[in-house]
């Protein structure tokens, strides 16, 4: 198992937690590609549909 925590830091060095630390299971064999995956955010999904 691995842990991940998503946060952002502003110009003044202040930290804001986006997602608290949680456990994740790494992939056994990741897919290799030289392209970024399609964005899955709500705004992009709405435009694509």
Coordinates of N, CA and C in Angstrom, one line a residue:
X1 N 0.8 -1.2 0.0 CA 0.0 0.0 0.0 C 0.9 1.2 0.0
X2 N 0.3 2.3 -0.5 CA 1.0 3.6 -0.6 C 0.0 4.6 0.0
X3 N 0.5 5.8 0.4 CA -0.4 6.8 0.8 C -0.3 8.0 -0.1
X4 N -1.3 8.8 -0.3 CA -1.3 10.0 -1.1 C -2.0 11.1 -0.4
X5 N -1.5 12.3 -0.6 CA -2.2 13.5 -0.1 C -2.1 14.6 -1.1
X6 N -3.2 15.2 -1.5 CA -3.2 16.2 -2.5 C -3.4 17.6 -1.9
X7 N -2.5 18.5 -2.2 CA -2.5 19.8 -1.6 C -1.9 20.8 -2.6
X8 N -2.2 22.1 -2.3 CA -1.6 23.2 -3.2 C -0.9 24.2 -2.3
X9 N 0.1 24.8 -2.9 CA 0.9 25.8 -2.1 C 0.8 27.1 -2.9
X10 N 0.4 28.2 -2.2 CA 0.3 29.5 -2.9 C 1.7 30.2 -2.9
X11 N 1.7 31.4 -3.5 CA 3.0 32.1 -3.6 C 3.7 32.5 -2.3
X12 N 2.8 32.6 -1.2 CA 3.4 32.9 0.1 C 3.8 31.7 0.9
X13 N 3.6 30.5 0.3 CA 4.0 29.3 1.0 C 2.9 28.6 1.8
X14 N 1.7 29.2 1.8 CA 0.6 28.6 2.6 C 0.1 27.4 1.9
X15 N -0.2 26.4 2.7 CA -0.6 25.1 2.2 C -2.1 24.9 2.4
X16 N -2.8 24.4 1.4 CA -4.2 24.1 1.5 C -4.4 22.7 1.0
X17 N -5.0 21.8 1.9 CA -5.2 20.4 1.6 C -6.4 20.3 0.7
X18 N -6.2 19.6 -0.4 CA -7.3 19.4 -1.4 C -8.0 18.1 -1.0
X19 N -7.2 17.0 -0.8 CA -7.7 15.7 -0.3 C -6.8 15.3 0.8
X20 N -7.4 14.8 1.9 CA -6.5 14.4 3.0 C -5.8 13.1 2.6
X21 N -4.8 12.7 3.4 CA -4.0 11.5 3.2 C -4.9 10.3 3.2
X22 N -4.7 9.4 2.2 CA -5.5 8.2 2.1 C -4.6 7.1 1.5
X23 N -5.0 5.9 1.8 CA -4.2 4.7 1.2 C -4.7 4.4 -0.2
X24 N -3.8 4.1 -1.0 CA -4.1 3.7 -2.4 C -3.3 2.4 -2.7
X25 N -3.8 1.7 -3.7 CA -3.1 0.5 -4.1 C -2.5 0.7 -5.5
X26 N -1.2 0.6 -5.6 CA -0.5 0.9 -6.9 C -0.9 -0.2 -7.9
X27 N -0.8 0.2 -9.2 CA -1.1 -0.7 -10.3 C 0.0 -1.8 -10.4
X28 N -0.4 -3.0 -10.7 CA 0.7 -4.0 -10.9 C 1.5 -3.8 -12.1
X29 N 0.8 -3.4 -13.2 CA 1.5 -3.1 -14.5 C 0.9 -1.9 -15.1
X30 N 1.5 -0.7 -14.9 CA 0.9 0.5 -15.5 C 0.9 0.5 -17.0
X31 N 0.0 1.3 -17.6 CA -0.1 1.4 -19.0 C 0.9 2.4 -19.4
X32 N 1.8 2.1 -20.4 CA 2.8 3.0 -20.8 C 2.3 3.8 -22.1
X33 N 2.6 5.1 -22.0 CA 2.1 6.0 -23.1 C 2.9 7.3 -23.0
X34 N 3.1 7.9 -24.2 CA 3.7 9.2 -24.2 C 2.7 10.4 -24.2
X35 N 1.4 10.1 -24.0 CA 0.4 11.1 -24.0 C -0.2 11.2 -22.6
X36 N -0.7 12.3 -22.3 CA -1.5 12.5 -21.0 C -2.9 11.9 -21.2
X37 N -3.4 11.4 -20.2 CA -4.8 10.8 -20.3 C -5.8 12.0 -20.4
X38 N -7.0 11.7 -20.9 CA -8.0 12.7 -21.0 C -8.4 13.3 -19.7
X39 N -8.7 14.5 -19.6 CA -9.1 15.1 -18.3 C -10.4 14.6 -17.9
X40 N -10.6 14.3 -16.6 CA -11.9 13.7 -16.1 C -12.6 14.7 -15.2
X41 N -12.2 16.0 -15.2 CA -12.9 16.9 -14.3 C -14.3 17.2 -14.8
X42 N -15.2 17.7 -14.0 CA -16.6 17.9 -14.3 C -16.7 18.8 -15.6
X43 N -15.9 19.9 -15.6 CA -16.0 20.9 -16.7 C -15.7 20.2 -18.0
X44 N -14.6 19.5 -18.1 CA -14.2 18.8 -19.3 C -15.1 17.7 -19.7
X45 N -15.7 17.0 -18.8 CA -16.6 15.9 -19.1 C -17.9 16.5 -19.7
X46 N -18.3 17.7 -19.2 CA -19.5 18.3 -19.6 C -19.3 18.8 -21.1
X47 N -18.1 19.3 -21.4 CA -17.9 19.8 -22.8 C -17.8 18.6 -23.8
X48 N -17.2 17.5 -23.3 CA -17.0 16.4 -24.2 C -18.3 15.7 -24.5
X49 N -19.3 15.8 -23.7 CA -20.6 15.1 -23.9 C -21.5 15.9 -24.8

